[in-house]
mmCIF file of C-alpha atoms in Angstrom:
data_model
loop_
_atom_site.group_PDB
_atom_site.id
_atom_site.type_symbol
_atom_site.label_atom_id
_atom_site.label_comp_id
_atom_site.label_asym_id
_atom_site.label_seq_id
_atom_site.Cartn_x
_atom_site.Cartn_y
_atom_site.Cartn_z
ATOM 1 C CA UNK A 491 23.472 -22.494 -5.839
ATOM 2 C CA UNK A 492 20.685 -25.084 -7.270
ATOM 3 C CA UNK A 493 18.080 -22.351 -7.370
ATOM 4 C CA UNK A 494 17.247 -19.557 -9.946
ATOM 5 C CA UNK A 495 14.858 -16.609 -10.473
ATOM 6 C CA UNK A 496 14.181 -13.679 -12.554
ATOM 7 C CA UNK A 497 13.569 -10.571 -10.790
ATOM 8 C CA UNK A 498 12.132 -6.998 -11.486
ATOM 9 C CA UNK A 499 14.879 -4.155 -10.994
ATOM 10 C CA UNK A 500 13.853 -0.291 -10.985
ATOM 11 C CA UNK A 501 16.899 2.069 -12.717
ATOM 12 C CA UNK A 502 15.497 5.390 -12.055
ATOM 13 C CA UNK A 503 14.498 7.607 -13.640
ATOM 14 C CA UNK A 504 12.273 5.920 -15.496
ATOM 15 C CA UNK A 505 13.648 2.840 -16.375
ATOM 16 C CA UNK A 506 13.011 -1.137 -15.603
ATOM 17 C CA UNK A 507 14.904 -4.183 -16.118
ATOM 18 C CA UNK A 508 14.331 -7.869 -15.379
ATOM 19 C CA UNK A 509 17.515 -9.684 -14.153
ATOM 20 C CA UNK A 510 18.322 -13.275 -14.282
ATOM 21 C CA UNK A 511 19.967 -14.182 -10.259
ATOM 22 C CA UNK A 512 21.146 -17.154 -8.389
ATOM 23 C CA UNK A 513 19.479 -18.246 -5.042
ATOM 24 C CA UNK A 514 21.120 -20.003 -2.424
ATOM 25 C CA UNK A 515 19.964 -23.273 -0.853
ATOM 26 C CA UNK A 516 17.751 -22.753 1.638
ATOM 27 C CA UNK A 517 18.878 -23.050 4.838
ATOM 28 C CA UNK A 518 17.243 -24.336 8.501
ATOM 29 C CA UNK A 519 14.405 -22.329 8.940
ATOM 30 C CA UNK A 520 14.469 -20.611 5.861
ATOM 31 C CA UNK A 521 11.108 -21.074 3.140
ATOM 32 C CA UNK A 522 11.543 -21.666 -0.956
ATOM 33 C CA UNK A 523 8.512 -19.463 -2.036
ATOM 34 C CA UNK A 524 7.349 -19.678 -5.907
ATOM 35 C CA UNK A 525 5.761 -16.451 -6.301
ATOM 36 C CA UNK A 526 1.784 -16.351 -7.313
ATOM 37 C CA UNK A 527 0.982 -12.585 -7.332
ATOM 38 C CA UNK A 528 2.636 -9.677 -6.744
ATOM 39 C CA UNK A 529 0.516 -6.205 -6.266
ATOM 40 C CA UNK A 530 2.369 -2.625 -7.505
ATOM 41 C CA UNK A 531 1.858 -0.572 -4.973
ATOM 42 C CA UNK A 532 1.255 2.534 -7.359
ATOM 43 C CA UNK A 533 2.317 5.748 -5.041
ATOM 44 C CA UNK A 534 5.095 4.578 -3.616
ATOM 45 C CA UNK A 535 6.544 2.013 -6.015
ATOM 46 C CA UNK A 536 6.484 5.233 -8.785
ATOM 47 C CA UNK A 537 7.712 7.665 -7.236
ATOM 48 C CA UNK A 538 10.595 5.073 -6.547
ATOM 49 C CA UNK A 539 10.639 4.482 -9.973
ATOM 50 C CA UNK A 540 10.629 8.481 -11.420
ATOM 51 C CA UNK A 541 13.902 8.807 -8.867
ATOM 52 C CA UNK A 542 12.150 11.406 -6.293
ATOM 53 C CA UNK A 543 12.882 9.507 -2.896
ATOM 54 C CA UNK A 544 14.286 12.285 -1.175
ATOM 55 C CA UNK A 545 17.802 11.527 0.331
ATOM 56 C CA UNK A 546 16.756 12.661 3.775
ATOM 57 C CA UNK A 547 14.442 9.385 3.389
ATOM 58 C CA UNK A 548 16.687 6.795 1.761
ATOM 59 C CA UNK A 549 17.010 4.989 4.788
ATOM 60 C CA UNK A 550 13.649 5.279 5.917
ATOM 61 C CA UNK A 551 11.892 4.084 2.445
ATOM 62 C CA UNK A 552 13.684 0.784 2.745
ATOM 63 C CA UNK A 553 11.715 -1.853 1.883
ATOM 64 C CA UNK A 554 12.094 -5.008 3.926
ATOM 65 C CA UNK A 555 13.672 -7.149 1.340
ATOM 66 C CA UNK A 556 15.231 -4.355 -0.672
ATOM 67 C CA UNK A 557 18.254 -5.065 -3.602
ATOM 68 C CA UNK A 558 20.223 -2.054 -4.172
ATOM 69 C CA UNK A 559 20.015 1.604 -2.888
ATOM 70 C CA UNK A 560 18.295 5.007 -3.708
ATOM 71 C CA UNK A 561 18.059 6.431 -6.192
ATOM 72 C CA UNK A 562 18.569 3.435 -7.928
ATOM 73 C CA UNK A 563 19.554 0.485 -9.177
ATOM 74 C CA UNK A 564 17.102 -0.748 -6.784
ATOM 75 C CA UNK A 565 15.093 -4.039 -6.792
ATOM 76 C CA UNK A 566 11.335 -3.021 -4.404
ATOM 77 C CA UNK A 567 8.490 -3.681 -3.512
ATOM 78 C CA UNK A 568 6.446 -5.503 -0.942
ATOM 79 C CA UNK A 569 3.120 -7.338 -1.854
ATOM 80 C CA UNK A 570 4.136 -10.825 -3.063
ATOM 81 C CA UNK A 571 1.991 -13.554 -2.293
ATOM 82 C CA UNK A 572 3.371 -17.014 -3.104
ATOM 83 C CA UNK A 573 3.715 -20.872 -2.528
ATOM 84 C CA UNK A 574 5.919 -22.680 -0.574
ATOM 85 C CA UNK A 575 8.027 -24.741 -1.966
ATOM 86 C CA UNK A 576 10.595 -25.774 0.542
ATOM 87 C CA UNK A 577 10.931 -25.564 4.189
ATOM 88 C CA UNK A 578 9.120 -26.218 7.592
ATOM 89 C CA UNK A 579 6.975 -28.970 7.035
ATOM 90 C CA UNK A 580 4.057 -27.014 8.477
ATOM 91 C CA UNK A 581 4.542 -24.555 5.590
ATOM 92 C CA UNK A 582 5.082 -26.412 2.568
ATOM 93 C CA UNK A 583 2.612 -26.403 -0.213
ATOM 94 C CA UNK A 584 1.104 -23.427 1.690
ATOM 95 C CA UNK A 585 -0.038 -19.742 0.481
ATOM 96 C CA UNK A 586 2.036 -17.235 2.257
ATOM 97 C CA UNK A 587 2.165 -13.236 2.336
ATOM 98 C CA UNK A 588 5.685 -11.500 2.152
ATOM 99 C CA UNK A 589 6.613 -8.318 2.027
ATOM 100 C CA UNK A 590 8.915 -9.004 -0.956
ATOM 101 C CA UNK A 591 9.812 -7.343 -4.296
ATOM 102 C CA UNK A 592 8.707 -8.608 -7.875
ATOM 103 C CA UNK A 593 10.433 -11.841 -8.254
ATOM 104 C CA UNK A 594 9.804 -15.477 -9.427
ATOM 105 C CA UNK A 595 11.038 -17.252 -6.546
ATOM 106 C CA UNK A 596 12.804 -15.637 -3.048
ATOM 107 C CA UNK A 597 14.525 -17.638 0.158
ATOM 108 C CA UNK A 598 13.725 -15.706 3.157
ATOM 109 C CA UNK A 599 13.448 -16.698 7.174
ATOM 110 C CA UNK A 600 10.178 -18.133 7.863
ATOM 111 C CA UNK A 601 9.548 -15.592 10.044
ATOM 112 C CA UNK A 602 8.921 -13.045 7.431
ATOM 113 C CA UNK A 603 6.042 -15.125 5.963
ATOM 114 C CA UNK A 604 2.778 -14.844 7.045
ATOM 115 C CA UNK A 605 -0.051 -17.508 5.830
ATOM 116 C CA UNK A 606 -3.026 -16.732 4.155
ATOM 117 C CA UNK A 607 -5.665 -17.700 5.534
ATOM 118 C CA UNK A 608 -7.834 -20.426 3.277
ATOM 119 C CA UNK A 609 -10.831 -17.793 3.428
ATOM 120 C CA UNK A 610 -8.872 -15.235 1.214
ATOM 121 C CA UNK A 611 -7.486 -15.979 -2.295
ATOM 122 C CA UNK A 612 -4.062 -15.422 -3.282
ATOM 123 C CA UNK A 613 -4.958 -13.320 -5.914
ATOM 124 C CA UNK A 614 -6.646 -10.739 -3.338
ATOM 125 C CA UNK A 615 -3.762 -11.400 -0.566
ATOM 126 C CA UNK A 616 -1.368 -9.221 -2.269
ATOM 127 C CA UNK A 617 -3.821 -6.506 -0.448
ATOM 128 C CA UNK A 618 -2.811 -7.426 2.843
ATOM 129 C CA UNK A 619 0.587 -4.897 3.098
ATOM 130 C CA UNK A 620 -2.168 -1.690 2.398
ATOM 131 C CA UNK A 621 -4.521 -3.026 3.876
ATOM 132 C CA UNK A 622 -2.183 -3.611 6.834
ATOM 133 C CA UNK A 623 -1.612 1.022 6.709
ATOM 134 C CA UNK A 624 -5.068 1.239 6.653
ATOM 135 C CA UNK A 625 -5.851 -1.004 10.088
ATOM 136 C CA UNK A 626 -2.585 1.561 10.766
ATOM 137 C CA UNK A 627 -4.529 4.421 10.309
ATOM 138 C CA UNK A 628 -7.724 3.703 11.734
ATOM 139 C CA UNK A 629 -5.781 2.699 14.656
ATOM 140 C CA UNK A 630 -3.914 5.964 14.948
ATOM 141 C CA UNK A 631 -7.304 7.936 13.390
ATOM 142 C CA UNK A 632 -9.332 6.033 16.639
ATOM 143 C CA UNK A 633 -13.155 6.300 14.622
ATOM 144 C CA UNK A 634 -15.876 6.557 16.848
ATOM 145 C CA UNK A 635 -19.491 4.679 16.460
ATOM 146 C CA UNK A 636 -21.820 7.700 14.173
ATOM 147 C CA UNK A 637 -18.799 9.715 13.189
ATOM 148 C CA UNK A 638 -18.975 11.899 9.801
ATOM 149 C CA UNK A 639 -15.794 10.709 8.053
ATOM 150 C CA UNK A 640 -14.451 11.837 5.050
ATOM 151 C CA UNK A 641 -11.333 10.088 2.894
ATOM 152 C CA UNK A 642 -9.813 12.182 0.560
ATOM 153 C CA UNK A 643 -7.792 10.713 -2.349
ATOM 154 C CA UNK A 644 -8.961 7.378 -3.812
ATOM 155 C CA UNK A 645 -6.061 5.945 -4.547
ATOM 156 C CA UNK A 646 -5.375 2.414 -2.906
ATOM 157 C CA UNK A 647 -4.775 3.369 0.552
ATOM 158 C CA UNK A 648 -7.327 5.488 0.577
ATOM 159 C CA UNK A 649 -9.711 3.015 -1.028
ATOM 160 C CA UNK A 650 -8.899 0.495 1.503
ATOM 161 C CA UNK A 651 -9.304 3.074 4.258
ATOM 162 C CA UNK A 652 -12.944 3.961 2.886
ATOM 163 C CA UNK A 653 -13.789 -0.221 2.706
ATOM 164 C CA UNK A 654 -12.777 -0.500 6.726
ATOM 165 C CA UNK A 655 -15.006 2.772 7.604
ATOM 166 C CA UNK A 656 -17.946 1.574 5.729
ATOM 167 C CA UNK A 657 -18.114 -1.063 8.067
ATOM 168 C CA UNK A 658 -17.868 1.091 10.979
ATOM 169 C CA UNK A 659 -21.554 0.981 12.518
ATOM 170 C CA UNK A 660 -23.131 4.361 12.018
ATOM 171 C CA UNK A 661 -20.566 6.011 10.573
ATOM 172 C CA UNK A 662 -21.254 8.270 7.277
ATOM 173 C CA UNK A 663 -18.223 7.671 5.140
ATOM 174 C CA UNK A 664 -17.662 9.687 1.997
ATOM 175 C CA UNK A 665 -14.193 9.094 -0.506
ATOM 176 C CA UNK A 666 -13.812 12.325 -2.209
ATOM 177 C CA UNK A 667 -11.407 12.151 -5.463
ATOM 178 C CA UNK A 668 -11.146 14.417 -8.933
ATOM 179 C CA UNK A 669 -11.731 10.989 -10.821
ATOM 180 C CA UNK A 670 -15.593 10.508 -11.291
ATOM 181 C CA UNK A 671 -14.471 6.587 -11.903
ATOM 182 C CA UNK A 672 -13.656 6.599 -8.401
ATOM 183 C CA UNK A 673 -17.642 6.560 -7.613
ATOM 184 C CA UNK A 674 -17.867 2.694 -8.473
ATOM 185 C CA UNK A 675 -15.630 1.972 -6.428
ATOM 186 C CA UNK A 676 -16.587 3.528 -3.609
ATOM 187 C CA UNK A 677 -20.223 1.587 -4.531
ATOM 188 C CA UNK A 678 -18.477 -1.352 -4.151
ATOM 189 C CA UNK A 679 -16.800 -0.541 -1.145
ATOM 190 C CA UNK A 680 -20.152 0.359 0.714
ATOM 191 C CA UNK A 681 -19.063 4.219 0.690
ATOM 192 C CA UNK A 682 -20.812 7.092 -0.679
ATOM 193 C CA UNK A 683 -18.604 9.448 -3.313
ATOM 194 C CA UNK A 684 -18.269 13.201 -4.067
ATOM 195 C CA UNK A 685 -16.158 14.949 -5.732
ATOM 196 C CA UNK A 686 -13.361 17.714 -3.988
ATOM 197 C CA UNK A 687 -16.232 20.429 -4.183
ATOM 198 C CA UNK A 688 -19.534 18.542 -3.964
ATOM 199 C CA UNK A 689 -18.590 16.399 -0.430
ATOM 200 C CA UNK A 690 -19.970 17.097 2.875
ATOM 201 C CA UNK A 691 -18.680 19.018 5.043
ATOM 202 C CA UNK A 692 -18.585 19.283 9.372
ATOM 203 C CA UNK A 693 -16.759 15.950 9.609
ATOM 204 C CA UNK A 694 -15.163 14.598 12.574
ATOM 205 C CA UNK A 695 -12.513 12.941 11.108
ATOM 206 C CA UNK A 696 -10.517 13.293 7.593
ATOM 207 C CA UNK A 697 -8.154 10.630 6.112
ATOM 208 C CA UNK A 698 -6.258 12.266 3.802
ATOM 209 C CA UNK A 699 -4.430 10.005 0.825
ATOM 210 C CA UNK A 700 -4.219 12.066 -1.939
ATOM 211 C CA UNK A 701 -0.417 13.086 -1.955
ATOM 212 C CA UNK A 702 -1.466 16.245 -2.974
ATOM 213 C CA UNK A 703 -1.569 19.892 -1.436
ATOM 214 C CA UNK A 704 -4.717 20.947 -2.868
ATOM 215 C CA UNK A 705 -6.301 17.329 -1.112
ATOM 216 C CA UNK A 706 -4.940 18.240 2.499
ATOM 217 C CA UNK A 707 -5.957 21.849 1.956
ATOM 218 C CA UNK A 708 -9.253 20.443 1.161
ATOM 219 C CA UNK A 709 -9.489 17.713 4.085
ATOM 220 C CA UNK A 710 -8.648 21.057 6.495
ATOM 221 C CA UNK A 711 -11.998 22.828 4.945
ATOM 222 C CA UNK A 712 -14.699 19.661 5.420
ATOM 223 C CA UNK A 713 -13.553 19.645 9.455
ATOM 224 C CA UNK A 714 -16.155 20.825 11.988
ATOM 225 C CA UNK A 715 -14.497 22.660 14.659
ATOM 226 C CA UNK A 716 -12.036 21.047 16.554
ATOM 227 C CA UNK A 717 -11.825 18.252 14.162
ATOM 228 C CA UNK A 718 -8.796 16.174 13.104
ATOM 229 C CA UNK A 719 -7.052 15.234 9.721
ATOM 230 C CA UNK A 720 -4.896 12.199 9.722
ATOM 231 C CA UNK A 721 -2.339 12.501 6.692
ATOM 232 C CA UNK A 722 -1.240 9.322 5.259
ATOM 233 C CA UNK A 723 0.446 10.552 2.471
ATOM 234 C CA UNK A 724 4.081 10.675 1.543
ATOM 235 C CA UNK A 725 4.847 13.397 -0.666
ATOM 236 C CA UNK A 726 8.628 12.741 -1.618
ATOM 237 C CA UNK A 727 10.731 15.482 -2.279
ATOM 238 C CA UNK A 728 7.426 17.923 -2.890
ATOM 239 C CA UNK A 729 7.442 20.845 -0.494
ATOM 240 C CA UNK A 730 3.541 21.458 0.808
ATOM 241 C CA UNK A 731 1.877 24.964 1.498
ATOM 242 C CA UNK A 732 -1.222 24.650 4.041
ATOM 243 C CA UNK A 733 -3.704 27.426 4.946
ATOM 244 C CA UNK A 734 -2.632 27.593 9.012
ATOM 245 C CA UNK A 735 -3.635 31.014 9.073
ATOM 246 C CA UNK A 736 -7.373 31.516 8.482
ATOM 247 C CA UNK A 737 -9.610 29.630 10.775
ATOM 248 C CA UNK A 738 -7.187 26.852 11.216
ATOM 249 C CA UNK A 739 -6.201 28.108 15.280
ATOM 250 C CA UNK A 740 -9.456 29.508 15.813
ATOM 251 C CA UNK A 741 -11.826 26.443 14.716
ATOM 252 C CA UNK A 742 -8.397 24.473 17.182
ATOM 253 C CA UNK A 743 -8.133 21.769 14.115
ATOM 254 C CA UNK A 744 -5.384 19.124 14.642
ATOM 255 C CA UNK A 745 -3.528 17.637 12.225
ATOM 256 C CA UNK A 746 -1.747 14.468 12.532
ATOM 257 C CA UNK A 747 0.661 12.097 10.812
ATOM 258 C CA UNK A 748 0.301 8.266 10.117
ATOM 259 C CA UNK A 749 2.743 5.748 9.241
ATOM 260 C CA UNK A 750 2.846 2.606 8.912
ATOM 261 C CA UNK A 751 6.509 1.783 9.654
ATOM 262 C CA UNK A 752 5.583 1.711 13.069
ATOM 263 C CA UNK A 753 2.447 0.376 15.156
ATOM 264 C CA UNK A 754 0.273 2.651 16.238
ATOM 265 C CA UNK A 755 1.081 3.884 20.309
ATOM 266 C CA UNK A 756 -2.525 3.601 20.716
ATOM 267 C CA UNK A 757 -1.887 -0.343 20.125
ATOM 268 C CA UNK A 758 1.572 -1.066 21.665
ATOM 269 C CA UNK A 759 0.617 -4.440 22.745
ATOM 270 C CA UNK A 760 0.543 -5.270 19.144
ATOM 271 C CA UNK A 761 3.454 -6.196 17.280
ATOM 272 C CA UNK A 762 3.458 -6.331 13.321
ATOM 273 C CA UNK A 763 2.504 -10.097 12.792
ATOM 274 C CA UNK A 764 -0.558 -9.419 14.531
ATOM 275 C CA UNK A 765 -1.269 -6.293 12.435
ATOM 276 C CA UNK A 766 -0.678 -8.113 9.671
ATOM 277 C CA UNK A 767 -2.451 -11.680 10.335
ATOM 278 C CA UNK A 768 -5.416 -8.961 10.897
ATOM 279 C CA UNK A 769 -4.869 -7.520 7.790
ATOM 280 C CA UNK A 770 -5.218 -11.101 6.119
ATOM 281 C CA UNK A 771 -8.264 -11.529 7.942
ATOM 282 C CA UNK A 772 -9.816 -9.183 6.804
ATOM 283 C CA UNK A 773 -9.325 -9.666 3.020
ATOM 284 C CA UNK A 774 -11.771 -12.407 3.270
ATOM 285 C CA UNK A 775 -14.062 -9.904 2.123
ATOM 286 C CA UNK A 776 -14.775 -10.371 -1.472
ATOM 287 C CA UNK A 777 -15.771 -6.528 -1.869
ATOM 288 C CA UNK A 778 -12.038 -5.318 -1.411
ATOM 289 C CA UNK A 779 -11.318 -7.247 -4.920
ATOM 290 C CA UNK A 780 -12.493 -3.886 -6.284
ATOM 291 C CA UNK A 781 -9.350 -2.645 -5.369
ATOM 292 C CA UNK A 782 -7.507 -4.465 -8.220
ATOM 293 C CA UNK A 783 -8.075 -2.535 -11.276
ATOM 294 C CA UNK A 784 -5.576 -4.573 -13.440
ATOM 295 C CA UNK A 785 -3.460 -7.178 -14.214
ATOM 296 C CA UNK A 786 -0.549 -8.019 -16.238
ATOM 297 C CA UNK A 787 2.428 -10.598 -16.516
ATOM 298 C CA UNK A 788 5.881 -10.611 -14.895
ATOM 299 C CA UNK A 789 7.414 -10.227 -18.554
ATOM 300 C CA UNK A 790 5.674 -7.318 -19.134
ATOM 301 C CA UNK A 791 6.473 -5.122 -15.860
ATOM 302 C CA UNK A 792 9.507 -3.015 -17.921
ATOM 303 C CA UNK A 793 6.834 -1.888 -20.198
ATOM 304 C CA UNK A 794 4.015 -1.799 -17.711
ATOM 305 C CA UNK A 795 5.760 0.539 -14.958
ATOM 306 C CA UNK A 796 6.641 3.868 -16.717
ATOM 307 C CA UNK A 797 2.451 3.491 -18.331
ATOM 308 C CA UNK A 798 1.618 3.285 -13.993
ATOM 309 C CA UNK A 799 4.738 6.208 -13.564
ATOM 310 C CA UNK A 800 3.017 8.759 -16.287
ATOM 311 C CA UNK A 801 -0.888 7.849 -15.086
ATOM 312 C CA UNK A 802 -1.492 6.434 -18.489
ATOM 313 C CA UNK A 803 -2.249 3.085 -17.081
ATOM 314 C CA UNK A 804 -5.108 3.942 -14.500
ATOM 315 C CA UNK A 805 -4.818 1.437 -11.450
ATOM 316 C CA UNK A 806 -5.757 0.962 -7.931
ATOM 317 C CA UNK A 807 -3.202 -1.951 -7.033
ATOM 318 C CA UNK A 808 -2.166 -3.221 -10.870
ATOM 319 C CA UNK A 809 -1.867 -6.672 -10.111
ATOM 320 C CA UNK A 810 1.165 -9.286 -11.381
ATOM 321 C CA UNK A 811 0.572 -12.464 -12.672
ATOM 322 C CA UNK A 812 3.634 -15.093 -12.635
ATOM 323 C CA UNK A 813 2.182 -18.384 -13.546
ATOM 324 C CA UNK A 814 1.536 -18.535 -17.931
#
């Protein structure tokens, strides 16, 4: 063991610890990575955190590089964007993406790192992993050229959902959210904003990201007829009640799931390097940094979590900062 690091472990419910561990040596075809950045990914990674990962789920929710089981203790997460330190020559000194945990330094295969292109800094790569649902989405969601789109929920998959559309060409794209904040972003993004009762209605397609009931029951009201919904949210151990009653067989809505633990049938040539390596690609664009709405060191993530948890800390991605 001539390698050490400090990681970030979750003791639900509401609780955080960072641990002192050992790494081993790496071995052939392995990579050293120093860690850079690493993004919270604030839906999931809380509701992790507050304990609510149903057990029907556990083995689902894995994340790739998870420490530890469900409920908890549990070491997760997976937007890490780091240096190379040791390993295949080609990779060295390099800025790689990982779907890793919170950690100072990992050894994983060199498979599971993906470089970052030199067009996107490493400070935005943490993006790629949501960025990486949303090409998910809008893969499964198939957009057409002049569609009438709304996104409901502007959280950060939803956000980064809303930045893809707006580059659609002639598609209207609206991100409706309670938060009135929420309307610079979407600026930024290229994306009108409206709140739950001001946006437009007669859409073609609805992204739903809220995680709430009240935000699908909404995406189900702004469809024209025979319109579809694509859900992206995970709701936990939350039970959802939906309108299908009313004008929801009539009007012959559809209402579809999207997931990004698998690639989209509509692109089974693809495997998940390429999704990803596109996701990477596309963070070149400096208008997704609104996205990051704050920052804060490794040391602090014990305190910094349960502020995320309890929505006292308003963030997008929060972004972690290793180096002093």
């Amino acid at each position: 063991m001539s390698h050490s690091a400090r990681a970030f472990w979750l003791r639900p419910p509401g609780h955080g610890e960072i641990r002192d561990l050992p790494l081993a040596e790496p071995g052939d075809g392995d990579v050293l990575v120093r860690t850079l950045w690493s993004g919270i990914s604030r839906g999931t990674e809380t509701l992790v955190f507050r304990g609510q990962v149903p057990r029907s789920q556990w083995d689902v929710m894995r994340a790739p590089f998870q420490d530890g089981d469900f409920p908890g203790p549990v070491k997760y997460g997976y937007l890490n964007a780091g240096e190379v330190e040791q390993g295949p020559a080609d990779l060295v000194g390099r800025t790689v993406f990982c779907l890793y945990p919170h950690q100072t330094r990992y050894v994983v295969p060199a498979a599971a790192v993906t470089v970052v292109p030199d067009s996107v800094p490493a400070e935005r790569a943490i993006l790629a992993g949501t960025v990486e649902t949303a090409v998910n989405a809008l893969w499964d969601a198939a957009p057409l050229v002049g569609d009438r789109i709304a996104v409901v929920g502007g959280g950060m998959v939803g956000c980064s959902v809303a930045a893809l559309l707006a580059r659609f060409p002639g598609v209207r794209v609206q991100l409706v959210d309670t938060d009135p904040a929420r309307a610079r972003t979407a600026a930024a993004l290229g994306a009108e904003f409206a709140a739950p009762g001001d946006a437009r209605g007669a859409c073609d397609l609805v992204v739903h990201a809220s995680a709430t009931e009240q935000g699908l029951v909404r995406s189900l009201e702004l469809l024209r007829a025979e319109g579809t919904v694509v859900d992206l949210s995970w709701y936990g151990d939350r039970r959802i009640a939906l309108p299908l009653g009313e004008g929801f067989h009539s009007r012959r809505l559809t209402l579809r799931s999207s997931q990004v633990g698998t690639v989209s049938p509509a692109r089974a040539d693809r495997s998940y390097a390429d999704r990803l390596a596109l996701a990477l690609k596309l963070l070149a664009d400096p208008a997704l940094d609104a996205l990051i709405t704050g920052e804060s060191r490794f040391e602090d993530l014990p305190e910094v979590m349960p502020g995320l948890a309890a929505g006292d800390i308003p963030a997008l991605c929060h972004r972690i900062r290793y180096a002093d």
